[in-house]
XYZ file of C-alpha atoms in Angstrom:
443
model
C 20.661 -8.863 20.777
C 23.749 -10.471 19.312
C 23.217 -10.938 15.391
C 21.300 -9.565 12.469
C 21.174 -11.655 9.220
C 19.002 -10.387 6.469
C 15.552 -9.599 7.712
C 15.932 -11.538 11.070
C 17.432 -10.617 14.513
C 19.033 -13.183 16.977
C 18.714 -12.523 20.610
C 20.760 -14.345 23.377
C 19.319 -15.478 26.703
C 15.730 -14.764 25.557
C 13.850 -18.166 26.165
C 10.323 -17.240 25.153
C 7.574 -19.257 23.199
C 7.291 -18.904 19.461
C 4.783 -16.330 18.476
C 5.666 -14.013 21.477
C 5.712 -10.268 20.932
C 8.905 -8.495 22.071
C 10.230 -5.038 21.808
C 13.746 -4.080 20.913
C 15.298 -0.852 22.333
C 16.655 1.434 19.752
C 18.551 4.826 19.998
C 16.702 7.963 21.240
C 14.051 5.688 23.122
C 12.526 4.439 20.049
C 11.331 0.815 20.087
C 10.852 -1.702 17.415
C 8.279 -4.573 18.017
C 9.407 -7.928 16.952
C 7.770 -11.490 16.754
C 9.591 -14.763 17.933
C 9.736 -17.080 14.894
C 12.090 -19.694 15.990
C 15.144 -20.958 17.801
C 18.813 -21.984 16.787
C 20.926 -23.530 19.389
C 20.890 -21.074 22.375
C 19.544 -17.973 20.399
C 16.118 -16.885 19.648
C 15.255 -15.610 16.171
C 13.005 -12.644 15.830
C 11.374 -10.984 12.994
C 10.809 -7.201 13.170
C 7.269 -5.772 12.610
C 8.973 -2.547 11.478
C 12.246 -1.153 9.983
C 15.423 -2.381 11.137
C 17.287 1.004 11.055
C 18.832 2.078 14.310
C 18.978 -1.392 15.856
C 22.479 -2.140 17.125
C 24.430 -5.171 18.659
C 23.867 -5.263 22.482
C 20.400 -3.733 22.232
C 18.058 -4.739 25.029
C 15.100 -7.084 23.838
C 12.066 -7.263 26.253
C 9.002 -9.591 26.098
C 5.619 -7.963 25.770
C 3.344 -10.757 25.680
C 3.323 -14.542 24.862
C -0.475 -14.634 23.878
C -1.724 -12.255 20.835
C -5.031 -10.733 21.350
C -6.949 -8.821 19.007
C -9.581 -6.061 19.895
C -12.938 -6.545 18.186
C -16.574 -5.277 18.164
C -19.447 -4.091 16.161
C -17.747 -0.677 15.881
C -15.200 -2.130 13.412
C -18.010 -2.081 10.720
C -17.074 0.423 8.026
C -13.456 0.695 9.137
C -10.132 0.134 7.636
C -7.494 -1.417 9.964
C -3.826 -2.690 9.702
C -2.628 -6.197 10.453
C -2.634 -5.470 14.000
C -6.244 -4.240 14.312
C -5.232 -0.392 14.367
C -7.448 1.928 12.331
C -5.607 3.469 9.372
C -8.496 5.380 7.916
C -8.055 8.529 9.822
C -11.273 8.257 11.828
C -11.410 8.180 15.740
C -10.225 5.035 17.316
C -13.176 2.759 18.233
C -13.968 1.736 21.734
C -13.696 -2.117 21.502
C -14.525 -4.160 24.590
C -14.266 -7.736 23.177
C -10.902 -9.620 22.590
C -10.268 -12.694 20.352
C -7.035 -14.617 19.532
C -5.224 -14.097 16.398
C -4.801 -17.708 15.920
C -7.649 -19.988 16.822
C -8.434 -23.715 16.249
C -10.979 -24.504 13.495
C -14.259 -25.906 14.522
C -14.265 -29.515 15.423
C -14.967 -31.701 12.349
C -17.714 -33.642 14.262
C -19.527 -30.287 15.250
C -19.682 -28.801 11.878
C -23.265 -28.744 10.577
C -23.703 -29.864 7.054
C -24.021 -27.060 4.385
C -27.417 -26.877 3.051
C -28.348 -23.225 2.480
C -27.452 -20.947 -0.542
C -25.566 -17.852 -0.094
C -26.226 -15.310 -2.805
C -23.050 -13.512 -4.013
C -24.971 -11.064 -6.260
C -22.966 -12.452 -9.345
C -25.259 -14.165 -11.811
C -22.806 -16.514 -13.244
C -21.679 -17.806 -9.693
C -25.247 -18.011 -8.356
C -26.388 -19.810 -11.452
C -23.681 -22.152 -12.515
C -21.168 -22.271 -9.538
C -23.889 -21.829 -6.697
C -22.082 -21.213 -3.242
C -23.365 -22.432 0.118
C -23.310 -20.757 3.394
C -20.082 -21.807 5.063
C -18.490 -23.070 1.791
C -14.770 -22.139 0.969
C -13.818 -21.347 -2.627
C -10.745 -20.289 -4.498
C -10.571 -17.591 -7.237
C -7.644 -18.568 -9.502
C -6.543 -15.651 -11.670
C -3.429 -14.137 -13.337
C -2.909 -10.388 -12.699
C -5.076 -7.892 -14.530
C -8.029 -10.275 -15.247
C -10.509 -8.752 -12.976
C -10.422 -10.478 -9.600
C -10.528 -7.281 -7.627
C -13.507 -5.943 -9.297
C -15.416 -9.477 -8.833
C -14.508 -9.277 -5.095
C -15.874 -5.852 -5.005
C -19.235 -6.910 -6.696
C -19.611 -9.760 -4.253
C -18.865 -7.522 -1.302
C -21.601 -4.983 -2.451
C -24.276 -7.357 -3.548
C -23.883 -10.562 -1.273
C -26.735 -11.454 1.030
C -24.328 -11.899 3.877
C -24.594 -9.868 7.029
C -20.866 -9.035 7.467
C -18.143 -8.829 4.974
C -14.491 -9.061 6.096
C -11.823 -8.221 3.352
C -8.216 -9.180 3.791
C -5.834 -7.318 1.397
C -2.620 -9.174 1.993
C 0.558 -7.740 0.103
C -1.671 -5.441 -2.022
C -0.042 -2.536 -3.669
C -0.455 0.682 -1.746
C -1.786 2.614 -4.652
C -4.653 -0.019 -5.086
C -5.830 -0.074 -1.377
C -7.937 3.279 -1.896
C -8.708 2.027 -5.485
C -10.431 -1.054 -4.041
C -12.107 0.757 -1.248
C -13.511 3.559 -3.085
C -14.082 2.052 -6.590
C -14.739 -1.662 -6.239
C -16.122 -1.729 -2.489
C -17.937 1.602 -2.583
C -19.927 3.376 0.100
C -22.586 0.743 0.051
C -20.187 -2.097 0.342
C -18.095 -0.389 3.240
C -21.018 0.074 5.414
C -21.037 -3.563 6.507
C -17.401 -4.366 5.823
C -14.225 -4.504 7.693
C -11.063 -4.043 5.446
C -7.730 -5.438 6.855
C -4.678 -4.116 4.984
C -1.035 -5.094 4.901
C 0.620 -3.530 1.666
C 3.640 -5.282 -0.051
C 5.959 -2.553 1.472
C 5.253 -3.950 4.999
C 7.241 -6.679 6.537
C 6.490 -10.296 5.847
C 5.294 -10.956 9.382
C 2.486 -8.307 9.029
C 1.442 -9.797 5.554
C 0.896 -13.156 7.194
C -0.707 -11.602 10.141
C -3.228 -9.689 7.937
C -4.770 -13.060 7.058
C -4.960 -14.091 10.570
C -6.539 -10.890 11.700
C -9.072 -11.034 8.921
C -10.088 -14.603 9.819
C -10.134 -13.747 13.536
C -12.587 -10.980 12.943
C -14.829 -13.139 10.801
C -14.823 -15.766 13.494
C -16.026 -13.168 16.058
C -18.905 -12.205 14.076
C -19.745 -15.920 13.081
C -19.888 -16.587 16.949
C -22.345 -13.725 17.113
C -24.629 -15.995 14.858
C -24.099 -13.944 11.714
C -23.526 -15.011 8.150
C -19.863 -13.757 7.219
C -18.409 -13.421 3.853
C -14.644 -13.541 4.005
C -12.573 -12.272 1.038
C -8.825 -12.677 1.184
C -6.632 -11.360 -1.509
C -4.508 -13.270 -1.812
C -3.195 -16.607 -0.641
C -0.352 -16.515 -2.989
C 1.104 -13.460 -1.342
C 0.344 -14.868 2.162
C 2.441 -17.918 1.000
C 5.149 -15.773 -0.369
C 5.407 -13.899 3.013
C 5.642 -17.009 5.015
C 8.432 -18.257 2.641
C 10.369 -15.215 3.502
C 9.843 -15.868 7.164
C 10.601 -19.659 6.963
C 13.779 -19.036 5.152
C 14.884 -16.396 7.583
C 14.101 -18.871 10.430
C 16.597 -21.467 8.696
C 13.856 -23.654 7.114
C 15.207 -25.531 3.896
C 13.476 -24.523 0.709
C 11.525 -27.587 -0.829
C 9.096 -27.301 -3.576
C 10.095 -24.370 -5.918
C 11.733 -22.527 -3.046
C 8.699 -22.840 -0.559
C 9.803 -24.213 2.881
C 7.473 -26.795 4.524
C 5.864 -24.347 6.832
C 4.111 -22.782 3.856
C 2.220 -25.983 3.235
C 1.430 -26.421 6.844
C -0.087 -22.969 7.373
C -2.317 -22.939 4.300
C -4.749 -25.613 5.658
C -4.629 -24.065 9.295
C -5.700 -20.936 7.604
C -8.535 -22.002 5.471
C -10.068 -24.487 7.907
C -10.945 -21.741 10.143
C -13.526 -20.689 7.781
C -16.890 -22.749 7.417
C -20.091 -23.453 9.198
C -20.284 -23.615 12.898
C -23.290 -24.281 15.234
C -23.724 -20.462 15.752
C -23.136 -19.000 12.247
C -21.084 -19.325 9.044
C -18.030 -17.968 7.356
C -18.234 -18.244 3.349
C -14.726 -17.743 2.151
C -13.371 -16.690 -1.038
C -9.602 -16.824 -1.455
C -7.920 -15.446 -4.454
C -4.907 -17.286 -5.798
C -2.507 -15.604 -8.398
C -1.394 -18.031 -11.136
C 1.744 -17.156 -13.214
C 1.258 -17.951 -16.923
C -2.224 -19.474 -16.147
C -0.340 -22.341 -14.613
C -3.016 -23.991 -12.337
C -0.631 -26.682 -11.292
C 2.033 -24.552 -9.567
C 2.613 -25.535 -5.915
C 0.323 -22.939 -4.209
C -2.494 -23.350 -6.615
C -2.205 -27.023 -6.592
C -2.322 -27.252 -2.891
C -5.095 -24.610 -2.355
C -7.352 -26.270 -4.921
C -7.198 -29.487 -2.980
C -7.991 -27.668 0.439
C -11.062 -25.954 -0.808
C -14.901 -26.814 -1.707
C -14.394 -25.435 -5.173
C -12.507 -23.110 -7.592
C -13.504 -20.288 -9.892
C -11.085 -19.862 -12.727
C -10.767 -16.232 -14.465
C -9.616 -16.425 -18.122
C -7.146 -13.969 -19.503
C -8.839 -15.032 -22.917
C -12.236 -14.104 -21.976
C -10.966 -10.688 -20.274
C -9.453 -9.723 -23.373
C -12.686 -10.110 -25.249
C -14.440 -7.873 -22.885
C -16.329 -10.447 -21.119
C -16.956 -9.768 -17.462
C -16.791 -11.329 -15.240
C -14.207 -13.519 -16.925
C -15.140 -16.770 -15.430
C -14.180 -19.942 -17.266
C -17.224 -21.972 -16.295
C -15.799 -25.283 -17.757
C -12.627 -24.951 -15.569
C -14.553 -23.883 -12.462
C -16.478 -26.065 -9.992
C -18.606 -25.655 -6.954
C -18.389 -29.119 -5.197
C -21.351 -28.501 -3.066
C -23.691 -27.170 -5.681
C -25.577 -30.525 -6.269
C -26.332 -30.612 -2.468
C -27.760 -27.054 -2.036
C -29.808 -26.484 -5.227
C -33.071 -28.233 -6.451
C -32.852 -30.848 -9.247
C -34.414 -28.469 -11.800
C -31.620 -25.998 -11.247
C -28.795 -28.536 -11.263
C -30.160 -30.060 -14.455
C -30.328 -26.516 -16.008
C -26.722 -25.782 -14.985
C -25.584 -29.146 -16.546
C -27.246 -28.575 -19.750
C -25.476 -25.173 -20.131
C -22.233 -26.774 -19.186
C -22.845 -29.329 -21.869
C -23.516 -26.799 -24.624
C -20.370 -24.718 -23.571
C -18.357 -27.841 -23.822
C -19.602 -28.799 -27.244
C -19.049 -25.299 -28.703
C -15.444 -25.256 -27.149
C -14.763 -28.660 -28.788
C -15.900 -27.606 -32.082
C -15.006 -23.963 -32.095
C -12.148 -24.237 -34.716
C -14.334 -25.606 -37.306
C -17.262 -23.257 -36.438
C -14.942 -20.360 -36.714
C -13.391 -21.436 -39.932
C -16.896 -21.946 -41.376
C -16.370 -25.739 -41.972
C -19.042 -27.048 -39.580
C -22.256 -28.023 -41.283
C -25.442 -27.426 -39.663
C -27.521 -30.652 -38.978
C -24.227 -32.559 -38.378
C -24.683 -32.673 -34.701
C -27.913 -31.482 -32.924
C -26.145 -30.613 -29.714
C -23.580 -28.439 -31.624
C -26.623 -26.880 -33.522
C -28.115 -25.783 -30.184
C -24.687 -24.556 -28.905
C -24.385 -22.393 -31.849
C -27.872 -21.092 -31.924
C -27.716 -20.234 -28.123
C -24.123 -18.996 -27.844
C -25.186 -15.432 -27.589
C -28.042 -16.139 -25.113
C -25.561 -18.058 -22.912
C -22.957 -15.206 -23.028
C -25.509 -12.675 -22.186
C -26.329 -14.780 -19.108
C -22.792 -14.988 -18.022
C -21.907 -11.401 -18.596
C -22.848 -8.786 -15.837
C -22.173 -5.114 -15.528
C -20.232 -4.076 -12.597
C -23.163 -2.036 -11.384
C -25.711 -4.573 -11.960
C -26.959 -6.428 -8.971
C -28.424 -9.768 -9.352
C -30.199 -11.948 -6.517
C -29.865 -15.640 -6.470
C -33.697 -15.884 -7.279
C -33.109 -13.854 -10.472
C -30.073 -15.830 -11.530
C -32.035 -19.137 -10.996
C -35.246 -17.941 -12.873
C -32.987 -16.775 -15.754
C -31.102 -20.065 -15.926
C -34.214 -22.060 -15.813
C -35.780 -20.008 -18.533
C -32.664 -20.356 -20.813
C -32.669 -23.999 -20.440
C -36.258 -24.317 -21.142
C -35.796 -22.345 -24.532
C -32.927 -24.592 -25.457
C -34.918 -27.788 -24.736
C -37.851 -26.393 -26.744
C -35.881 -25.146 -29.635
C -36.375 -26.861 -33.084
C -34.824 -25.848 -36.352
C -37.382 -24.194 -38.485
C -38.093 -25.033 -42.229
C -35.847 -22.341 -43.536
C -33.031 -23.569 -41.251
C -33.776 -27.157 -42.281
C -33.518 -26.249 -46.029
C -30.298 -24.469 -45.412
C -28.910 -27.644 -43.563
C -29.990 -29.855 -46.628
C -28.306 -27.507 -48.949
C -25.188 -27.553 -46.675
C -24.874 -31.235 -46.787
C -25.264 -31.378 -50.592
C -22.468 -28.908 -50.824
C -19.028 -30.519 -51.040
C -16.794 -30.058 -48.230
C -14.046 -27.549 -48.361
C -10.891 -28.819 -50.361
C -12.968 -31.383 -52.243
C -13.991 -31.332 -56.072
C -17.758 -31.991 -56.961
C -18.348 -35.085 -58.735
C -19.742 -34.954 -62.264
C -22.706 -36.958 -63.319
């Protein structure tokens, strides 16, 4: 080793491929593992997987392996592992006989079957108005503290998928057990594998945690299972790769992100999807600062995925959970996987939500007159019913069939509703009453 700058280490006379795993000798026989992230002139740049303390100039660097393998198997179900696949839950180490690559090529585009089956997430608002298909990839866009972790926990507990793989990338250490015990629970953990890399760990491990979660999901997909992959979050994945890219000498481009960030994001999300054997349905969370959906990572991810779910701080502040902003959210595959009646009902609810939002100011101020717009009248009349459909208690399970049935019933009530005579009389009196700020005419 000849140089150490920031978080990276430079070794001379070490011509090994990028991505190789090496070990650096430290005093008292201790060794620090490192990954090769690039080259500069005749030097090799490494990123340590642990603390740099004790590493000195002239330390010996040895190659461990050039191909990264991950041990996998059914025994991983119910376990919590780190970014390298090692158990960290205090239970005995499982005997895993199978091996997969950390980084694999996504399924060939011409070999991907079309997505034509619904996957129930157990969340009524998603199953009803943002229906997800087996093999679809969606983003959950949210500011901090709006309830995305609780929403992920609900999906993990109530989904119809065979296996759930959760990747906690750059999560606060305190919140790991909170998510496992509170949000995931015993029921959700039984058929889950949780991959953890906290914010205190090196950036290389935070990036690797997303690869590890994807590789485990691919293993179970190739066993013919329907897998639900939940990665929280792509923003922290991008921040970790920014740290690595800058350490390797990449120039910062868009808002300080080097080009490698925008090259790795599609490579990661394209690994999910449907193959000839099974499916990986993926939800990737994206942290948005100040509810800015046009910042670089959010804008890039939105164009890569098959839909997006936006969580609203405004709804969360009103105690509306899950705080899904239906009008800003979209499932691109929903029209292809639901029946026409379901799709029409969803469009009707969206229409009324849009009408209410467009006229919310005049409704709140009491300026709107009943009878002025039949659609707005319906939006006002069924506002509470729609809210009741969209709200769901954390401990309440909702199947896809229940969500569809409730949605169709609500849409039928809306279509069959007619103002009664008392309401019609009120509407006529409202129309005869002068508008706010005007003086009645004298006869």
